[in-house]
mmCIF file of C-alpha atoms in Angstrom:
data_model
loop_
_atom_site.group_PDB
_atom_site.id
_atom_site.type_symbol
_atom_site.label_atom_id
_atom_site.label_comp_id
_atom_site.label_asym_id
_atom_site.label_seq_id
_atom_site.Cartn_x
_atom_site.Cartn_y
_atom_site.Cartn_z
ATOM 1 C CA LEU C 229 42.559 211.516 -11.441
ATOM 2 C CA ARG C 230 42.778 215.255 -11.043
ATOM 3 C CA ARG C 231 44.423 218.077 -12.846
ATOM 4 C CA ARG C 232 44.033 221.431 -11.064
ATOM 5 C CA LEU C 233 43.263 224.480 -13.109
ATOM 6 C CA SER C 234 46.579 225.328 -14.952
ATOM 7 C CA GLN C 235 46.660 227.278 -18.263
ATOM 8 C CA GLY C 236 42.972 227.306 -18.390
ATOM 9 C CA LEU C 237 42.289 223.619 -18.182
ATOM 10 C CA LEU C 238 40.807 221.658 -15.213
ATOM 11 C CA VAL C 239 39.925 217.943 -15.463
ATOM 12 C CA GLN C 240 38.787 215.429 -12.927
ATOM 13 C CA ALA C 241 37.847 211.877 -13.597
ATOM 14 C CA SER C 242 37.059 208.680 -11.678
ATOM 15 C CA TYR C 243 36.617 205.084 -12.532
ATOM 16 C CA THR C 244 34.891 202.639 -10.070
ATOM 17 C CA TRP C 245 34.648 198.765 -10.292
ATOM 18 C CA SER C 246 32.393 197.242 -7.842
ATOM 19 C CA LYS C 247 30.366 194.079 -7.098
ATOM 20 C CA SER C 248 27.453 194.024 -4.791
ATOM 21 C CA LEU C 249 26.183 190.607 -3.497
ATOM 22 C CA THR C 250 23.198 189.816 -1.231
ATOM 23 C CA ASP C 251 21.671 186.704 0.089
ATOM 24 C CA MET C 252 18.135 187.732 -1.107
ATOM 25 C CA TYR C 253 17.552 189.728 -4.332
ATOM 26 C CA ASP C 254 14.604 191.484 -2.961
ATOM 27 C CA VAL C 255 14.013 191.235 0.769
ATOM 28 C CA SER C 256 10.780 193.043 0.535
ATOM 29 C CA SER C 257 9.183 190.607 -1.833
ATOM 30 C CA VAL C 258 6.752 188.055 -0.467
ATOM 31 C CA VAL C 259 6.723 186.010 -3.746
ATOM 32 C CA PHE C 260 10.417 185.373 -3.903
ATOM 33 C CA SER C 261 10.669 181.847 -2.394
ATOM 34 C CA GLN C 262 14.216 180.667 -3.445
ATOM 35 C CA TYR C 263 15.502 180.228 0.017
ATOM 36 C CA PRO C 264 18.547 178.243 0.876
ATOM 37 C CA THR C 265 18.093 174.436 1.323
ATOM 38 C CA LEU C 266 20.293 171.535 2.377
ATOM 39 C CA ARG C 267 20.597 170.707 -1.261
ATOM 40 C CA GLN C 268 21.525 174.119 -2.393
ATOM 41 C CA PRO C 269 22.795 176.219 0.717
ATOM 42 C CA ASN C 270 23.722 179.199 -1.673
ATOM 43 C CA LEU C 271 20.327 179.347 -3.518
ATOM 44 C CA ALA C 272 19.513 182.822 -2.373
ATOM 45 C CA LYS C 273 23.115 184.276 -2.721
ATOM 46 C CA THR C 274 22.928 186.448 -5.829
ATOM 47 C CA LEU C 275 23.863 189.896 -7.128
ATOM 48 C CA SER C 276 22.161 192.780 -5.407
ATOM 49 C CA PRO C 277 19.688 194.994 -7.373
ATOM 50 C CA PHE C 278 22.279 197.806 -6.728
ATOM 51 C CA ASP C 279 25.210 196.129 -8.388
ATOM 52 C CA ILE C 280 26.670 198.701 -10.928
ATOM 53 C CA ARG C 281 29.922 196.917 -12.097
ATOM 54 C CA HIS C 282 31.548 199.800 -13.913
ATOM 55 C CA ALA C 283 31.108 203.513 -13.472
ATOM 56 C CA PHE C 284 33.255 206.400 -15.210
ATOM 57 C CA LYS C 285 32.630 210.015 -14.278
ATOM 58 C CA ALA C 286 34.384 213.005 -15.459
ATOM 59 C CA ASN C 287 34.177 216.835 -15.316
ATOM 60 C CA TRP C 288 36.188 219.587 -17.078
ATOM 61 C CA ILE C 289 36.720 223.366 -17.642
ATOM 62 C CA TYR C 290 38.617 224.619 -20.488
ATOM 63 C CA GLU C 291 39.163 228.230 -20.910
ATOM 64 C CA LEU C 292 39.929 229.070 -24.684
ATOM 65 C CA PRO C 293 43.395 230.519 -25.003
ATOM 66 C CA PHE C 294 42.233 233.786 -26.787
ATOM 67 C CA GLY C 295 42.252 237.392 -25.434
ATOM 68 C CA ARG C 296 44.279 239.490 -23.158
ATOM 69 C CA GLY C 297 47.044 237.544 -21.240
ATOM 70 C CA LYS C 298 46.264 234.427 -23.078
ATOM 71 C CA THR C 299 48.423 232.440 -25.661
ATOM 72 C CA PHE C 300 46.666 234.068 -28.758
ATOM 73 C CA PHE C 301 45.996 237.703 -29.085
ATOM 74 C CA GLY C 302 47.459 238.334 -25.635
ATOM 75 C CA ASP C 303 47.888 242.100 -26.259
ATOM 76 C CA ALA C 304 44.452 242.564 -27.623
ATOM 77 C CA GLY C 305 42.820 245.902 -26.891
ATOM 78 C CA GLY C 306 39.588 246.453 -24.980
ATOM 79 C CA PHE C 307 37.057 245.932 -27.898
ATOM 80 C CA VAL C 308 38.932 242.959 -29.365
ATOM 81 C CA ASP C 309 39.442 241.266 -25.942
ATOM 82 C CA ARG C 310 35.722 241.694 -25.172
ATOM 83 C CA LEU C 311 34.879 240.067 -28.646
ATOM 84 C CA ILE C 312 37.259 236.942 -28.660
ATOM 85 C CA GLY C 313 38.305 236.622 -25.063
ATOM 86 C CA GLY C 314 36.527 235.119 -22.093
ATOM 87 C CA TRP C 315 35.150 231.944 -23.822
ATOM 88 C CA ALA C 316 35.187 228.551 -21.961
ATOM 89 C CA VAL C 317 33.798 225.167 -22.267
ATOM 90 C CA HIS C 318 32.585 223.220 -19.289
ATOM 91 C CA GLY C 319 31.098 219.696 -19.234
ATOM 92 C CA THR C 320 30.471 216.614 -17.234
ATOM 93 C CA ALA C 321 30.290 212.931 -18.482
ATOM 94 C CA ARG C 322 28.804 209.805 -16.981
ATOM 95 C CA VAL C 323 29.072 206.244 -18.293
ATOM 96 C CA GLN C 324 28.218 203.234 -16.260
ATOM 97 C CA SER C 325 26.844 199.763 -16.427
ATOM 98 C CA GLY C 326 23.200 199.018 -16.499
ATOM 99 C CA THR C 327 21.286 198.008 -13.432
ATOM 100 C CA PRO C 328 20.423 194.383 -12.737
ATOM 101 C CA PHE C 329 17.186 192.642 -13.553
ATOM 102 C CA ARG C 330 16.390 188.887 -13.072
ATOM 103 C CA PHE C 331 14.566 186.084 -14.872
ATOM 104 C CA GLN C 332 13.145 183.199 -12.528
ATOM 105 C CA ASN C 333 12.822 179.502 -13.094
ATOM 106 C CA VAL C 334 13.917 179.514 -16.674
ATOM 107 C CA ARG C 335 16.065 177.506 -18.960
ATOM 108 C CA LEU C 336 18.392 178.767 -21.841
ATOM 109 C CA VAL C 337 18.446 176.818 -24.992
ATOM 110 C CA ASN C 338 21.402 176.842 -27.205
ATOM 111 C CA MET C 339 23.108 179.617 -25.233
ATOM 112 C CA THR C 340 25.011 180.377 -21.981
ATOM 113 C CA PRO C 341 24.110 183.195 -19.598
ATOM 114 C CA GLU C 342 27.132 185.108 -20.930
ATOM 115 C CA GLU C 343 25.788 184.922 -24.584
ATOM 116 C CA LEU C 344 22.330 185.972 -23.267
ATOM 117 C CA GLN C 345 23.905 189.085 -21.618
ATOM 118 C CA ARG C 346 25.461 190.079 -24.929
ATOM 119 C CA PHE C 347 22.178 190.066 -26.425
ATOM 120 C CA VAL C 348 20.903 192.665 -23.968
ATOM 121 C CA GLU C 349 20.886 195.887 -25.908
ATOM 122 C CA VAL C 350 18.530 198.656 -26.749
ATOM 123 C CA ARG C 351 17.021 198.175 -30.296
ATOM 124 C CA LYS C 352 14.389 200.068 -32.284
ATOM 125 C CA ASP C 353 12.294 198.633 -35.110
ATOM 126 C CA PRO C 354 10.722 200.592 -38.024
ATOM 127 C CA ASN C 355 7.395 200.786 -35.993
ATOM 128 C CA ARG C 356 9.110 202.735 -33.258
ATOM 129 C CA ILE C 357 8.947 199.854 -30.799
ATOM 130 C CA VAL C 358 12.083 199.526 -28.419
ATOM 131 C CA TYR C 359 13.402 196.170 -27.364
ATOM 132 C CA PHE C 360 16.078 195.138 -24.865
ATOM 133 C CA LEU C 361 16.745 191.637 -26.320
ATOM 134 C CA ASP C 362 17.552 190.291 -29.889
ATOM 135 C CA PRO C 363 14.228 190.241 -31.830
ATOM 136 C CA ASP C 364 14.907 186.583 -32.910
ATOM 137 C CA VAL C 365 15.551 185.535 -29.217
ATOM 138 C CA ILE C 366 12.254 187.479 -28.203
ATOM 139 C CA GLN C 367 10.263 185.695 -30.884
ATOM 140 C CA ASN C 368 11.301 182.214 -30.134
ATOM 141 C CA THR C 369 10.911 182.815 -26.336
ATOM 142 C CA ILE C 370 7.320 183.807 -26.911
ATOM 143 C CA ARG C 371 6.764 180.669 -28.901
ATOM 144 C CA ALA C 372 8.450 178.635 -26.096
ATOM 145 C CA PHE C 373 6.077 179.971 -23.531
ATOM 146 C CA ASN C 374 2.977 179.437 -25.713
ATOM 147 C CA VAL C 375 1.800 175.782 -25.526
ATOM 148 C CA THR C 376 -1.330 173.948 -25.941
ATOM 149 C CA PRO C 377 -2.215 170.438 -24.651
ATOM 150 C CA THR C 378 -1.267 169.133 -28.068
ATOM 151 C CA GLY C 379 1.876 171.236 -28.520
ATOM 152 C CA PHE C 380 2.996 174.663 -29.464
ATOM 153 C CA SER C 381 0.484 177.377 -30.394
ATOM 154 C CA SER C 382 -0.134 178.768 -33.698
ATOM 155 C CA LEU C 383 2.978 180.991 -33.391
ATOM 156 C CA GLY C 384 5.029 177.740 -34.234
ATOM 157 C CA ALA C 385 7.748 175.989 -32.448
ATOM 158 C CA PRO C 386 10.781 177.840 -31.091
ATOM 159 C CA THR C 387 14.166 177.542 -32.934
ATOM 160 C CA GLY C 388 17.615 178.800 -32.470
ATOM 161 C CA LYS C 389 18.459 180.450 -29.274
ATOM 162 C CA TYR C 390 15.706 181.184 -26.737
ATOM 163 C CA ILE C 391 14.451 181.374 -23.109
ATOM 164 C CA ALA C 392 12.228 178.377 -22.132
ATOM 165 C CA PRO C 393 10.276 177.187 -19.092
ATOM 166 C CA ALA C 394 12.436 175.545 -16.519
ATOM 167 C CA GLY C 395 10.352 172.443 -16.557
ATOM 168 C CA GLY C 396 9.530 170.402 -19.774
ATOM 169 C CA PRO C 397 8.999 166.926 -21.187
ATOM 170 C CA ASP C 398 12.859 166.217 -20.883
ATOM 171 C CA CYS C 399 13.176 167.641 -17.269
ATOM 172 C CA ILE C 400 10.724 167.806 -14.441
ATOM 173 C CA PRO C 401 12.205 169.715 -11.503
ATOM 174 C CA ALA C 402 12.103 168.123 -8.100
ATOM 175 C CA TYR C 403 13.529 171.390 -6.638
ATOM 176 C CA ALA C 404 14.218 174.912 -7.757
ATOM 177 C CA GLY C 405 17.148 175.290 -10.191
ATOM 178 C CA GLN C 406 17.355 171.593 -11.149
ATOM 179 C CA CYS C 407 16.218 172.195 -14.789
ATOM 180 C CA GLY C 408 17.576 175.660 -15.357
ATOM 181 C CA PHE C 409 18.019 178.710 -13.344
ATOM 182 C CA ALA C 410 15.944 179.531 -10.280
ATOM 183 C CA ASN C 411 17.352 183.138 -10.275
ATOM 184 C CA LEU C 412 19.276 184.227 -13.351
ATOM 185 C CA VAL C 413 20.551 187.929 -12.975
ATOM 186 C CA LEU C 414 21.584 190.033 -15.938
ATOM 187 C CA HIS C 415 22.533 193.829 -16.351
ATOM 188 C CA GLY C 416 20.488 196.179 -18.376
ATOM 189 C CA PRO C 417 21.492 198.784 -20.939
ATOM 190 C CA ARG C 418 24.351 201.145 -20.037
ATOM 191 C CA PHE C 419 23.774 204.646 -18.792
ATOM 192 C CA VAL C 420 25.399 207.432 -20.853
ATOM 193 C CA ARG C 421 25.137 211.182 -20.016
ATOM 194 C CA LEU C 422 26.959 214.254 -21.241
ATOM 195 C CA ASP C 423 26.149 217.715 -20.106
ATOM 196 C CA MET C 424 27.946 220.703 -21.799
ATOM 197 C CA SER C 425 28.161 224.457 -21.238
ATOM 198 C CA LEU C 426 29.422 227.188 -23.573
ATOM 199 C CA VAL C 427 30.464 230.252 -21.460
ATOM 200 C CA LYS C 428 31.397 233.873 -22.430
ATOM 201 C CA ARG C 429 32.433 236.592 -19.975
ATOM 202 C CA ILE C 430 32.708 240.042 -20.797
ATOM 203 C CA ARG C 431 34.845 242.244 -18.505
ATOM 204 C CA ILE C 432 33.282 245.493 -17.563
ATOM 205 C CA SER C 433 35.704 246.514 -14.715
ATOM 206 C CA GLU C 434 38.184 245.007 -12.389
ATOM 207 C CA THR C 435 35.411 243.602 -10.066
ATOM 208 C CA VAL C 436 32.478 243.323 -12.581
ATOM 209 C CA ASN C 437 31.792 240.999 -15.464
ATOM 210 C CA PHE C 438 28.735 240.062 -17.562
ATOM 211 C CA GLU C 439 28.290 236.361 -18.139
ATOM 212 C CA MET C 440 26.367 234.658 -20.887
ATOM 213 C CA ARG C 441 26.061 230.927 -20.627
ATOM 214 C CA GLY C 442 24.397 228.229 -22.929
ATOM 215 C CA GLU C 443 23.833 225.009 -20.926
ATOM 216 C CA PHE C 444 23.096 221.764 -22.876
ATOM 217 C CA LEU C 445 21.829 219.084 -20.547
ATOM 218 C CA ASN C 446 22.023 215.585 -22.200
ATOM 219 C CA ALA C 447 23.977 217.375 -24.928
ATOM 220 C CA ILE C 448 23.985 214.245 -27.318
ATOM 221 C CA ASN C 449 20.150 213.577 -26.735
ATOM 222 C CA ASN C 450 20.892 210.081 -25.534
ATOM 223 C CA VAL C 451 17.923 208.174 -24.262
ATOM 224 C CA ASN C 452 18.662 206.005 -21.230
ATOM 225 C CA PHE C 453 16.429 203.063 -20.432
ATOM 226 C CA ARG C 454 16.020 200.877 -17.388
ATOM 227 C CA ILE C 455 14.278 197.560 -17.655
ATOM 228 C CA GLY C 456 11.457 197.573 -15.300
ATOM 229 C CA GLY C 457 11.271 201.259 -14.968
ATOM 230 C CA TRP C 458 13.293 203.808 -12.640
ATOM 231 C CA ALA C 459 10.843 203.713 -9.732
ATOM 232 C CA ALA C 460 11.407 199.925 -8.896
ATOM 233 C CA ASP C 461 14.269 198.951 -6.509
ATOM 234 C CA SER C 462 14.513 195.542 -8.072
ATOM 235 C CA VAL C 463 13.084 194.219 -11.219
ATOM 236 C CA THR C 464 11.804 190.594 -12.152
ATOM 237 C CA VAL C 465 10.998 190.168 -15.753
ATOM 238 C CA GLY C 466 8.127 187.727 -16.546
ATOM 239 C CA ASN C 467 5.218 187.360 -18.948
ATOM 240 C CA PHE C 468 7.472 185.392 -21.253
ATOM 241 C CA GLY C 469 4.636 184.336 -23.377
ATOM 242 C CA SER C 470 3.158 187.798 -23.876
ATOM 243 C CA LEU C 471 3.495 189.387 -27.332
ATOM 244 C CA THR C 472 4.976 192.466 -25.643
ATOM 245 C CA PHE C 473 7.820 190.491 -24.035
ATOM 246 C CA GLY C 474 11.122 192.104 -24.278
ATOM 247 C CA GLN C 475 9.829 195.650 -25.063
ATOM 248 C CA LEU C 476 10.791 198.875 -23.276
ATOM 249 C CA GLY C 477 7.765 201.068 -22.544
ATOM 250 C CA SER C 478 7.554 204.863 -21.665
ATOM 251 C CA GLY C 479 8.005 204.127 -17.980
ATOM 252 C CA THR C 480 11.539 202.747 -18.679
ATOM 253 C CA VAL C 481 12.874 206.004 -20.054
ATOM 254 C CA TYR C 482 15.126 208.076 -17.642
ATOM 255 C CA GLN C 483 13.527 211.110 -16.194
ATOM 256 C CA ASP C 484 14.003 213.169 -12.990
ATOM 257 C CA LEU C 485 11.030 215.501 -12.622
ATOM 258 C CA SER C 486 10.860 215.553 -8.809
ATOM 259 C CA THR C 487 14.187 217.189 -8.042
ATOM 260 C CA THR C 488 15.857 218.532 -11.254
ATOM 261 C CA ASN C 489 12.973 219.033 -13.682
ATOM 262 C CA ASP C 490 14.928 216.786 -16.095
ATOM 263 C CA PRO C 491 12.696 215.417 -18.917
ATOM 264 C CA GLY C 492 15.267 212.860 -19.906
ATOM 265 C CA GLY C 493 15.947 214.267 -23.441
ATOM 266 C CA ARG C 494 18.084 217.278 -24.413
ATOM 267 C CA LEU C 495 17.439 220.357 -22.410
ATOM 268 C CA VAL C 496 18.888 223.704 -23.520
ATOM 269 C CA GLN C 497 18.840 226.887 -21.392
ATOM 270 C CA ILE C 498 20.336 230.247 -21.703
ATOM 271 C CA VAL C 499 21.681 232.064 -18.620
ATOM 272 C CA LEU C 500 22.592 235.830 -18.309
ATOM 273 C CA ARG C 501 24.161 236.820 -15.284
ATOM 274 C CA LEU C 502 25.965 239.964 -13.850
ATOM 275 C CA ASN C 503 28.907 238.990 -11.486
ATOM 276 C CA PHE C 504 30.158 241.615 -9.104
#
């Protein structure tokens, strides 16, 4: 969708729906052994690590209607025009689905994959620990993966909805996927980014103007997370029995220091420029 610059307003926006499939989640992995078999010919068919289901992007320019030749104060003199005219707001926005990650050889107890997907959301507790799953699901999953020869550990037995090992007393798998999911792919938290600029131009002559610009990168100071970190092409989540399962560490926070010096949080810069 595009509205060309007219009456001081320019808007461009796009929405993309996509689905990316592959016959191997990570072709570079030497530990991924879920190859097709005669029993399950589509065992390796899965969502690719680059599957971004929804993506919305927009950018705009809005020149405020004040000053000489504009809707308001159109006949303003030189001093008034330099004071109230020449203001504009620029912006870009990006909202898209999270990137995929996977659980291997697990069983879902009292929930479906769709229900588990709805539990995937960034959460913070009072101790400033960030999680990507519901705390109750995390706690009971840790309990399910901590077993002793005589039963569950001192953490107690799992209850409610949780992730469990694929095999158990009620099901001993003869082949991958018989007792659960050989490869369960979910999508991580969504990516949200808004950049804004406030621009003021002061006309000096017919061909010269002075520009002051305040640029607010990640204006809403939203922290974007990627399960498994931003350096990995594909992500397999394991360590279900670890007390840190379900947590998002510092390496999972979006940054781009190599190309744009973007620290990830809000970045404000002031630009002064003479155009001629």
